[in-house]
XYZ file of C-alpha atoms in Angstrom:
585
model
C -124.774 22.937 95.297
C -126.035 23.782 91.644
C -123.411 23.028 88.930
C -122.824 26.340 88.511
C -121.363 26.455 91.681
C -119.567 23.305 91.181
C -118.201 24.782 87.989
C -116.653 27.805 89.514
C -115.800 26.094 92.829
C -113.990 23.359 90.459
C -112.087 26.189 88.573
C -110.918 28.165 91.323
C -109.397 25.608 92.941
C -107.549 24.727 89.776
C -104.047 26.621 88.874
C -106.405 28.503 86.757
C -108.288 29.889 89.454
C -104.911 31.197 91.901
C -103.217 32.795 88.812
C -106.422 35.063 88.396
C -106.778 35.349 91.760
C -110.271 33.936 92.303
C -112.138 33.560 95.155
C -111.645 30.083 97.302
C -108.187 29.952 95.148
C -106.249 30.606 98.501
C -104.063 32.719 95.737
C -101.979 36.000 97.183
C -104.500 38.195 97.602
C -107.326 36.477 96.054
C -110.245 39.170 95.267
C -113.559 38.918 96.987
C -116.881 37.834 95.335
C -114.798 36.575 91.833
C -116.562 33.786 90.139
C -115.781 32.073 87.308
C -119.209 32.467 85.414
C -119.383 35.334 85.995
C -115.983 36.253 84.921
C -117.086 35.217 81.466
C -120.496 37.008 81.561
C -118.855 40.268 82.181
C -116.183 39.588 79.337
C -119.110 38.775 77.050
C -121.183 42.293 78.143
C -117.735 44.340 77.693
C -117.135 42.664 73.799
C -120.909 43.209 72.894
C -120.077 47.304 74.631
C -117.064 47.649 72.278
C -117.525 45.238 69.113
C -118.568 48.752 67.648
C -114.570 49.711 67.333
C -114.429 46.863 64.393
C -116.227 48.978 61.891
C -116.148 52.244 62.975
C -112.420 52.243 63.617
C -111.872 50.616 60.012
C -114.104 53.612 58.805
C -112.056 56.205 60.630
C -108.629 54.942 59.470
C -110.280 54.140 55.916
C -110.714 57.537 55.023
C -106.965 57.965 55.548
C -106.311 56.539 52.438
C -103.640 54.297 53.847
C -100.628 53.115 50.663
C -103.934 54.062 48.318
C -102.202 56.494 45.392
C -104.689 59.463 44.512
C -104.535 61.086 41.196
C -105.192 64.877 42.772
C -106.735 66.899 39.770
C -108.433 70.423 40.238
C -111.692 68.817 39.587
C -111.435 65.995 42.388
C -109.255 67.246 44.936
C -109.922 64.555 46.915
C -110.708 61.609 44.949
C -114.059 61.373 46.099
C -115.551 60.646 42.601
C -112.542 58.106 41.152
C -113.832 54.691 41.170
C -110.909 52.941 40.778
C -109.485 54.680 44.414
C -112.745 54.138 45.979
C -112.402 50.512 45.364
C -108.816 50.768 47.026
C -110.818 52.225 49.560
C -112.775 49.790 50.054
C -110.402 46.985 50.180
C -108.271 49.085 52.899
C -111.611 48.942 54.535
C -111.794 45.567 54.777
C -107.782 44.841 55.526
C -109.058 47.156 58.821
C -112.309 45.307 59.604
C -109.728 42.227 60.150
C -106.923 44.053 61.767
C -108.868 45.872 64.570
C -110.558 42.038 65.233
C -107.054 40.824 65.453
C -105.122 43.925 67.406
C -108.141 43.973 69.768
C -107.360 40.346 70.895
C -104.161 40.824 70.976
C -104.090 43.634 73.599
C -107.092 41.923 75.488
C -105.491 38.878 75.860
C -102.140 40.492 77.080
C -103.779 42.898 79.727
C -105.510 40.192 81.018
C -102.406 37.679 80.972
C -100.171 40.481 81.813
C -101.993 42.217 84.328
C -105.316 40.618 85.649
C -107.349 43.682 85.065
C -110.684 43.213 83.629
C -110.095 45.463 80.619
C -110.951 45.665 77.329
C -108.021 47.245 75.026
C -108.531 48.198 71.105
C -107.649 51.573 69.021
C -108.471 54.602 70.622
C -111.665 56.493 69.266
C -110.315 60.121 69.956
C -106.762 58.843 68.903
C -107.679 57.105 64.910
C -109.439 60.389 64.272
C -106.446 62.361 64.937
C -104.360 59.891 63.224
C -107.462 60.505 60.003
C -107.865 64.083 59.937
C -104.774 65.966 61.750
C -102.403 63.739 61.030
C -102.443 62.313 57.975
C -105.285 64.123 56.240
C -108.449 62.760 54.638
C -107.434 60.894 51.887
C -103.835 61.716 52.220
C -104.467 65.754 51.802
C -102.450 66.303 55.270
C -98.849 66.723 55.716
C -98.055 63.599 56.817
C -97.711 59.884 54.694
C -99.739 57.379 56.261
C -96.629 54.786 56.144
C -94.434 57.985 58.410
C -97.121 58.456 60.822
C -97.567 54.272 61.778
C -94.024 54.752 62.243
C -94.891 57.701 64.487
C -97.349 55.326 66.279
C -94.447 52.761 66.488
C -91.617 54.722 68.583
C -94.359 56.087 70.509
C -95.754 52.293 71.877
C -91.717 51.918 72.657
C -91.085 55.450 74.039
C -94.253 54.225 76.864
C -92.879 50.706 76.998
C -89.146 51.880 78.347
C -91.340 54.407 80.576
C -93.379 51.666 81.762
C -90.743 49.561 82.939
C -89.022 51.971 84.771
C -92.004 53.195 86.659
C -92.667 56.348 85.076
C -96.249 55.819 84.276
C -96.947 54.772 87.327
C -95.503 57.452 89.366
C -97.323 59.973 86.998
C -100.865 58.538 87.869
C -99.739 58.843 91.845
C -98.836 62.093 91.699
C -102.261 62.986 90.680
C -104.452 64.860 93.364
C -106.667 61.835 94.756
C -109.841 63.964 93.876
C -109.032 64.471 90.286
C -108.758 60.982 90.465
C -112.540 60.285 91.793
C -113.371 62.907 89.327
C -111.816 61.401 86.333
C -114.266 57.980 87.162
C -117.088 60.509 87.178
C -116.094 62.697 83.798
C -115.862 59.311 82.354
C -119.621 58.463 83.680
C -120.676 61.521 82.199
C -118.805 60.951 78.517
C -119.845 57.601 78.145
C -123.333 58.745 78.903
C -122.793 61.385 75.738
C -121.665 58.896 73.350
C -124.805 57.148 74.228
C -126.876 59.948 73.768
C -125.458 60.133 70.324
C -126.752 58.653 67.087
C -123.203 57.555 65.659
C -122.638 55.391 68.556
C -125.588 55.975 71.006
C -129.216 55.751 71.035
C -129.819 59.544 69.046
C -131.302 61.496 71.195
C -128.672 64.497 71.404
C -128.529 66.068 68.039
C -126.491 68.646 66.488
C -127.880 71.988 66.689
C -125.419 74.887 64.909
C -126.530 77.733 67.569
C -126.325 75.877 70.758
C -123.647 72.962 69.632
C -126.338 70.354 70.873
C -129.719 69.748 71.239
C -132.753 67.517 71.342
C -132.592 65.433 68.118
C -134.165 61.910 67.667
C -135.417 62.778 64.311
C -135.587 60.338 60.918
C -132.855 60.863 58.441
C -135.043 62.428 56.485
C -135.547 65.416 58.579
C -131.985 66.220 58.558
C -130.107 68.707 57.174
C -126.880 68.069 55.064
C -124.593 68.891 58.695
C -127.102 66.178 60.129
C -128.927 68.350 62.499
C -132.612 67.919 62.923
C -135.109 69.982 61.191
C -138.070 69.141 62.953
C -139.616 66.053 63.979
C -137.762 65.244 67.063
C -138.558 62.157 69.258
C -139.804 60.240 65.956
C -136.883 58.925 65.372
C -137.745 54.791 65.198
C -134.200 53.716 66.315
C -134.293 56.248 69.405
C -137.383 54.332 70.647
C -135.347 50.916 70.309
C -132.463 52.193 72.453
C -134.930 53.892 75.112
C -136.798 50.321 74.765
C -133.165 48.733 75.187
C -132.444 51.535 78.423
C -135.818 50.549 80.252
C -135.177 46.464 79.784
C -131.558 47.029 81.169
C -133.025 49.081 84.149
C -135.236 46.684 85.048
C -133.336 43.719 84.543
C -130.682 45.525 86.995
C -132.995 46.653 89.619
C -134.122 42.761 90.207
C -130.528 41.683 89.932
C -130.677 40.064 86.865
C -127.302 38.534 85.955
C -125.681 39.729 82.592
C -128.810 42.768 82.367
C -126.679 44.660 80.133
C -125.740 41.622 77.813
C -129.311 40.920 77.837
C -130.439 44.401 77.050
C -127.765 44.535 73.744
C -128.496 40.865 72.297
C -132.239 41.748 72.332
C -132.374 45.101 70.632
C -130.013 43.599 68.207
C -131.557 40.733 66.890
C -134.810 42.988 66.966
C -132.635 45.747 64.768
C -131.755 42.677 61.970
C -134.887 42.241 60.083
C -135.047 44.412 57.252
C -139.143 44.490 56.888
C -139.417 46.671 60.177
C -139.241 50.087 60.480
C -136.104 49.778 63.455
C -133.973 47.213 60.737
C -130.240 48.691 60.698
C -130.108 47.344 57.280
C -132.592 50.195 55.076
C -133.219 49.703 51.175
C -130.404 52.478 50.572
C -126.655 51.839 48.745
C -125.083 51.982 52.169
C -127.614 49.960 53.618
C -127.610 46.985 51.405
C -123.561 47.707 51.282
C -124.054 46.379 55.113
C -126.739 43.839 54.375
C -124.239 42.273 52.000
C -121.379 42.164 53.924
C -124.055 40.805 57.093
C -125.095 37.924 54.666
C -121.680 36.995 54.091
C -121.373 35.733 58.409
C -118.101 33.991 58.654
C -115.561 35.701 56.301
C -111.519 36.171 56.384
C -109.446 39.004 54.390
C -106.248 39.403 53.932
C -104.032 41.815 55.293
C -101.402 42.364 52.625
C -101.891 46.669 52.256
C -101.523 47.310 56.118
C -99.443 45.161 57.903
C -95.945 46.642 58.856
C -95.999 49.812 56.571
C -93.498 52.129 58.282
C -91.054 54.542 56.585
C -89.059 56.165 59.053
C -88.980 60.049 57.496
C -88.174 61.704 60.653
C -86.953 64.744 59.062
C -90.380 66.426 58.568
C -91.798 68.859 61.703
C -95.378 67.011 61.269
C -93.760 63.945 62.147
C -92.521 65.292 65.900
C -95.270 66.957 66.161
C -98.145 63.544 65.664
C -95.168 61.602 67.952
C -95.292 64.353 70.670
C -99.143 64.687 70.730
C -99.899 61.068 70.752
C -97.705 60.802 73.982
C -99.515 63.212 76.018
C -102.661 62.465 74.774
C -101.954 58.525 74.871
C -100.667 58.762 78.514
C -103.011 60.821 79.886
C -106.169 59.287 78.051
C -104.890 55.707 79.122
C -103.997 56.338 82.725
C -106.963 58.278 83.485
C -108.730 55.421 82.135
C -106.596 52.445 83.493
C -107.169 54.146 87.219
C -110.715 54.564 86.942
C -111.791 51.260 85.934
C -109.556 49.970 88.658
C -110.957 52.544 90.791
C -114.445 51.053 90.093
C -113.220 47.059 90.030
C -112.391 48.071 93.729
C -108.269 47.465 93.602
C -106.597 50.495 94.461
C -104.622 51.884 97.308
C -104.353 54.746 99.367
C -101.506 55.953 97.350
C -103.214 55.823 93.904
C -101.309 53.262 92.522
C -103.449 49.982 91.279
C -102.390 46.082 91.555
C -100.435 45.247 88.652
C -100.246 48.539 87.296
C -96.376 48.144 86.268
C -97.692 45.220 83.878
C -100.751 46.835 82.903
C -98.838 50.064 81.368
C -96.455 47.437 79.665
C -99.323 45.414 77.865
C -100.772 48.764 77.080
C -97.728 49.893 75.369
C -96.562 46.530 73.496
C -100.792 46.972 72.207
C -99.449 50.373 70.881
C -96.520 48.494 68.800
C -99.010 45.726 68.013
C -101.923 48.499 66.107
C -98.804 50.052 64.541
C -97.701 46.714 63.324
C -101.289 46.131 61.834
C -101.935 49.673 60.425
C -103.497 51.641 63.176
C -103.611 54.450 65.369
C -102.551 53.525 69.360
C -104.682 50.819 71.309
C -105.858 51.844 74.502
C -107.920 50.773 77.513
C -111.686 51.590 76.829
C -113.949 52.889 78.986
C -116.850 50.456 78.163
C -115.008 48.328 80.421
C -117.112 49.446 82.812
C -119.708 47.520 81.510
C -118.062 44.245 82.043
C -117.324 45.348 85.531
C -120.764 46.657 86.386
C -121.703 42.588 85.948
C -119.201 41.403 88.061
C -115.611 40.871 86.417
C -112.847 41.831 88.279
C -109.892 39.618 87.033
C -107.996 38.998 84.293
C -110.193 36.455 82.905
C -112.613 38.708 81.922
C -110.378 40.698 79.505
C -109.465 37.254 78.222
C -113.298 36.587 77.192
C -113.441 39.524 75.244
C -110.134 39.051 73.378
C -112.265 35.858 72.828
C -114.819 37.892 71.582
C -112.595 39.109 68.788
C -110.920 35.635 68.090
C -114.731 34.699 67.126
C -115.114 37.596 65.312
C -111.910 37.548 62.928
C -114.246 34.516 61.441
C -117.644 36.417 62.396
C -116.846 39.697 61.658
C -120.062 40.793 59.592
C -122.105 39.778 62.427
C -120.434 41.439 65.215
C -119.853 44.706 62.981
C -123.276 44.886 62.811
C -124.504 45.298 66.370
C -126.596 48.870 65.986
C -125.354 51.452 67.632
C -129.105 52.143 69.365
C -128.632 48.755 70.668
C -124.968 49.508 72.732
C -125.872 53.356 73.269
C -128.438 52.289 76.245
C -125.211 50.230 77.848
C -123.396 53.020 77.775
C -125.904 55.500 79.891
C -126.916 53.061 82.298
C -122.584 52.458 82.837
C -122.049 55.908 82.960
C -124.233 56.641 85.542
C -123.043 53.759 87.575
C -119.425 55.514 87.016
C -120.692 58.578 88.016
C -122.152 57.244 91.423
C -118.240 58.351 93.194
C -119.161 61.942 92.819
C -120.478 61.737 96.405
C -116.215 60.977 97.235
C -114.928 63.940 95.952
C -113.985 66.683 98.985
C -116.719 69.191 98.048
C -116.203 71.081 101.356
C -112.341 72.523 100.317
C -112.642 74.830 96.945
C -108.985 73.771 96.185
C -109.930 70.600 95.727
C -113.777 70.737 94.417
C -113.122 73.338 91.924
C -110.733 71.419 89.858
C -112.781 68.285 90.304
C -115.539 69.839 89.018
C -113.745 71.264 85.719
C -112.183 67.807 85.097
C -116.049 65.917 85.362
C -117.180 68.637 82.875
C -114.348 68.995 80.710
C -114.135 65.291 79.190
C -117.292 65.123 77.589
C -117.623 68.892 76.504
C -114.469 68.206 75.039
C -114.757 64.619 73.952
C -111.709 63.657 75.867
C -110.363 62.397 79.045
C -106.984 63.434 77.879
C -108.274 67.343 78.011
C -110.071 66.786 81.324
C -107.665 65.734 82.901
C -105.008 68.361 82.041
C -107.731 71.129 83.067
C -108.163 69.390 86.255
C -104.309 69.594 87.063
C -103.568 72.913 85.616
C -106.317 74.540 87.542
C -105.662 72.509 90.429
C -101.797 73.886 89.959
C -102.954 77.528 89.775
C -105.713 77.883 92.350
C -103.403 75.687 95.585
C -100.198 77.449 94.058
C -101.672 80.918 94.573
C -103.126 80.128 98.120
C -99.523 79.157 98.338
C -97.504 81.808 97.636
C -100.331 84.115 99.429
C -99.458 81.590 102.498
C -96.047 82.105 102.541
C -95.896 85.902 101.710
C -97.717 86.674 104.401
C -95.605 84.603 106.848
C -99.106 82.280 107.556
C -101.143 85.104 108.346
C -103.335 84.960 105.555
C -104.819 81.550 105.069
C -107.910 79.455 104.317
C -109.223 76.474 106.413
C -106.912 74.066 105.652
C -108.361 71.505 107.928
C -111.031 70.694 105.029
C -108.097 69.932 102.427
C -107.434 67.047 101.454
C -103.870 65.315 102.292
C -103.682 62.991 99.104
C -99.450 63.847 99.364
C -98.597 61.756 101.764
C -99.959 58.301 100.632
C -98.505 59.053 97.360
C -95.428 60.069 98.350
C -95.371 57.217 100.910
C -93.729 54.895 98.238
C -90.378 54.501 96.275
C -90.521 56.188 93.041
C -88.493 53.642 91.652
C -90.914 50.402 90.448
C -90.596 47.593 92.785
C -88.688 45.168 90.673
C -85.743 47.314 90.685
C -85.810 47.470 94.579
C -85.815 44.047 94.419
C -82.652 43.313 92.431
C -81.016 46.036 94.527
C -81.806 44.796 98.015
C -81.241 41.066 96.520
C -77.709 42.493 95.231
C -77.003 43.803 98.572
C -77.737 40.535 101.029
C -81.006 42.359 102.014
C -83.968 40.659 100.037
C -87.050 41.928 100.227
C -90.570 39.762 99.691
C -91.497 39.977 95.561
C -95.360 40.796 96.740
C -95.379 43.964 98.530
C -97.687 43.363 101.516
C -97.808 46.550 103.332
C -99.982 47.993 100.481
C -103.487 47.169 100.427
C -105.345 46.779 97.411
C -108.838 47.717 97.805
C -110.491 50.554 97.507
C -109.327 53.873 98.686
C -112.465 55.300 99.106
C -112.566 56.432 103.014
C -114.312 53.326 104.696
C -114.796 52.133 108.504
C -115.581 48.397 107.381
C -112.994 46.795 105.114
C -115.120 43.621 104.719
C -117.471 46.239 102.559
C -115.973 47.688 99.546
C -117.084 51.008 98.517
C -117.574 49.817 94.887
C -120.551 48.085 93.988
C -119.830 44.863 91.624
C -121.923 43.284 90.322
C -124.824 43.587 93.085
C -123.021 41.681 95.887
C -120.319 44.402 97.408
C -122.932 45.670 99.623
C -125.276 43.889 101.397
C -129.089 45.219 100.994
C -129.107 46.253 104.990
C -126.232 48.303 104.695
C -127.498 49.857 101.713
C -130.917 50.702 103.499
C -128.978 52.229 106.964
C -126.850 54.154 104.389
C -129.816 55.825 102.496
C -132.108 56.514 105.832
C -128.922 58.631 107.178
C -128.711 60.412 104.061
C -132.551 61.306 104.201
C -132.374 62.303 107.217
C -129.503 64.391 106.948
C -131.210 65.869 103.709
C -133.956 66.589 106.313
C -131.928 68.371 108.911
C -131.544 70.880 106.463
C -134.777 71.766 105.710
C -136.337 71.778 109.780
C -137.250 75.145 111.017
């Protein structure tokens, strides 16, 4: 026995190791092939995935101007030329840098506490530029104060708390057809794949092109235009070649089963990005770039928080104000659960009803991390879909979302160093996790057009749109329209005119199979009764509900060890020669 496997053989026997739920624990429950080492490896590839969100979300939420006053003239509508409101700029910049460090551990820690879900929680991308530039306006221009719209943020992270707890949530992500459900996993492959195609938070090789939207970019800055679309010279683009160097080490790395690949992959091209005498440095001899070279130098720095922290004025008189409240609770509930599922989905620990374990407390620490950004100044936290890195290497419990809101614990202090991870370095993560997401396509029921068709809309959707939230409403409206027509058609015609329902697929029953009240309130009413019933509910299996014949073999593939090598080889010889059935004369 090597002392790593006295180490996590030592720590799952400990209290430690039952509360998460580790393997050996003898914990209710306890979930196959957890290890403690590795529990902290995948933490540490999720934080180095998502330390991105500590500048660019203080960027996003910058340009809002925040309690900054503007002196609007005719000749700078928007301030951009005063110095002395830059400089307030700035310093709201900097109040941010700390307060997405400190809301990201936060909501980490308490999804991983709260929940056991390997998770990593932090302000929404898609949700602080709506917050920027619908809701409040860049640099205060839109109809709504910054200090009325954190109030916004506020009632909305208590409006999903009281839903959470009385099993709202969670009866809204049953309800959802079971192959928008694979689907969302697999529009969530494909998105995270986009972003790291991109150059503001990918490796840069999809470029803006105004005729076709996008296109093959790559280029050097100085062969863009002003909208940042190439003008020529694509593929010569130094920092594309790092994050294509960065895709091929993390490909390899994973093909021979090298643990923490993706961590690997990240650290390397990072370090390599530092030096500014190369040609790859993230730190150029330009204004911004030795803006970021300073602030890199600085390495262990703290800043107050005294413009931000609990700035609400509750104006609920204005329309604007229903109208941010309103869309951040569709967009919030949708974009979270869709995410939530699909990470559990891929950890492995969902049922056959499409519920997940924990899920009650997992919507609660979600929405208490909605109170806790509004408290600090942001737009709503929510779960993040580079998660799926950290489960790719293996995490599966609650102690990997605990590592990463150690991550930004360390990087309160160490915040220049961790906000300067390039984003050519993380973009490579993100493909090779995306297509690992996208591996569940082969799940959805492709043979029933009720159910393909509005899979298929909801996997393209998200990242044409750049959002799960509008993916996932035009999987279930089409879904709605296409079954509800077949539907009335059925019952017109008394059952006479019909398709082959034999190749849908019955996702109702499972999901209607249990209480739509949560099961703590079952429990104090049975309890109140004389008729107690057991706190863990044991008739539902938490596992995967991917169709299976062998339980001892999860469908989802963790971290290398799910599925043995032999299996894997059987599998892929019957697909061949299915594949080749096709083709014979």
């Amino acid at each position: 026995m090597t002392w790593i496997d006295t180490i996590n053989t030592k720590v799952a026997q400990s209290y430690f190791g039952r509360y998460f739920q580790l393997e050996g624990s003898g914990a209710y429950r306890e979930r196959k092939n957890t290890r403690f080492l590795t529990e902290l490896r995948a933490g540490a590839t999720t934080f180095f995935a998502m330390a991105y969100i500590i500048s660019v979300n203080a960027s996003i939420i910058s340009e809002s101007g925040g309690n900054c006053v503007c002196p609007y003239s005719p000749e700078d509508p928007v301030c951009d030329n005063d110095p002395e409101y830059l400089g307030c700029i700035f310093q709201l910049k900097m109040d941010m840098i700390m307060a997405t460090a400190i809301m990201s551990m936060i909501a980490s820690f308490l999804i991983g506490v709260g929940s056991n879900l390997p998770l990593g929680l932090a302000p929404g991308m898609g949700l602080n530029a709506y917050f920027t530039y619908n809701v409040v306006g860049y640099h205060g221009t839109g109809g709504t104060h910054y200090q009325v719209a954190l109030a916004a943020v506020l009632i909305e992270g208590c409006i999903f708390f009281i839903l959470s707890v009385f099993g709202i949530r969670q009866w809204l992500a049953r309800i959802i057809p079971m192959s928008i459900k694979v689907a969302m996993g697999c529009g969530i492959g494909l998105y995270l794949c986009f972003i790291g195609l991109q150059s503001s938070a990918g490796i840069g090789l999809v470029g803006l092109d105004t005729s076709t939207l996008v296109s093959l970019g790559a280029c050097p800055d100085w062969a863009k235009d002003e909208l940042g679309a190439c003008t020529g010279h694509t593929m010569e683009s130094p920092h594309t070649w790092m994050g294509i160097l960065g895709l091929v080490i993390i490909v390899v790395l994973t093909m021979y089963r090298v643990p923490g690949a993706i961590l690997i992959g990240i650290v390397f091209i990072s370090i390599t990005s530092w030096p500014r005498v190369s040609a790859v440095t993230y730190f150029p001899y330009t204004e911004t770039g030795q803006t970021m070279f300073d602030y890199f130098r600085k390495v262990v720095t703290v800043h107050p928080l005294d413009n931000i922290l609990a700035q609400f004025h509750f104006d609920l008189t204005s329309r604007e104000i229903w109208i941010a409240l309103i869309t951040f609770l569709y967009v919030d509930i949708l974009d979270t659960t869709g995410t939530m599922y699909s990470m559990a989905r891929y950890g492995g620990f969902t049922d056959k009803s499409g519920d997940f374990e924990h899920s009650t407390y997992a919507f609660m620490a979600d929405a208490i991390s909605v109170i806790v950004g509004a408290c600090f100044g942001s737009s709503p936290c929510t779960a993040y879909v580079e998660s799926g890195a950290g489960i790719a290497e293996g995490g599966r419990t609650g102690i990997t979302a605990i590592t990463i809101a150690f991550g930004f614990f360390i990087s309160i202090f160490f915040s220049p160093i961790f906000a300067s991870f390039p984003p050519w370095a993380t973009g490579s993560a993100l493909i090779v996790v995306g297509s690992m997401m996208t591996s569940s396509v082969r799940n959805i029921n492709w043979d029933y057009p009720g159910d393909a068709i509005p899979a298929f809309i909801t996997i393209t959707v998200m990242p044409m749109t750049y959002s799960i939230a509008y993916g996932l409403i035009g999987g279930i409206v089409s879904y709605i329209v296409i079954n509800g027509i077949i539907y009335l058609i059925d019952k017109a015609t008394f059952g006479r005119i019909r398709p082959d329902y034999s190749l849908r697929e019955n996702w109702w029953t499972a999901a209607f199979s249990r209480s739509f009240l949560p099961h703590w309130m079952r429990y104090i009413y049975f309890k109140a009764r004389g008729n107690p019933i057991p706190w863990h509910e044991d008739e539902y299996d938490f596992g995967s509900d991917d169709e299976k014949d062998d339980d001892d073999h999860p469908a989802v593939i963790v971290g290398g060890d799910s599925i043995h090598d032999n299996d894997m080889s059987i599998l892929n010889q019957q697909r061949y020669r299915e594949k080749g059935e096709l083709y014979e004369p």
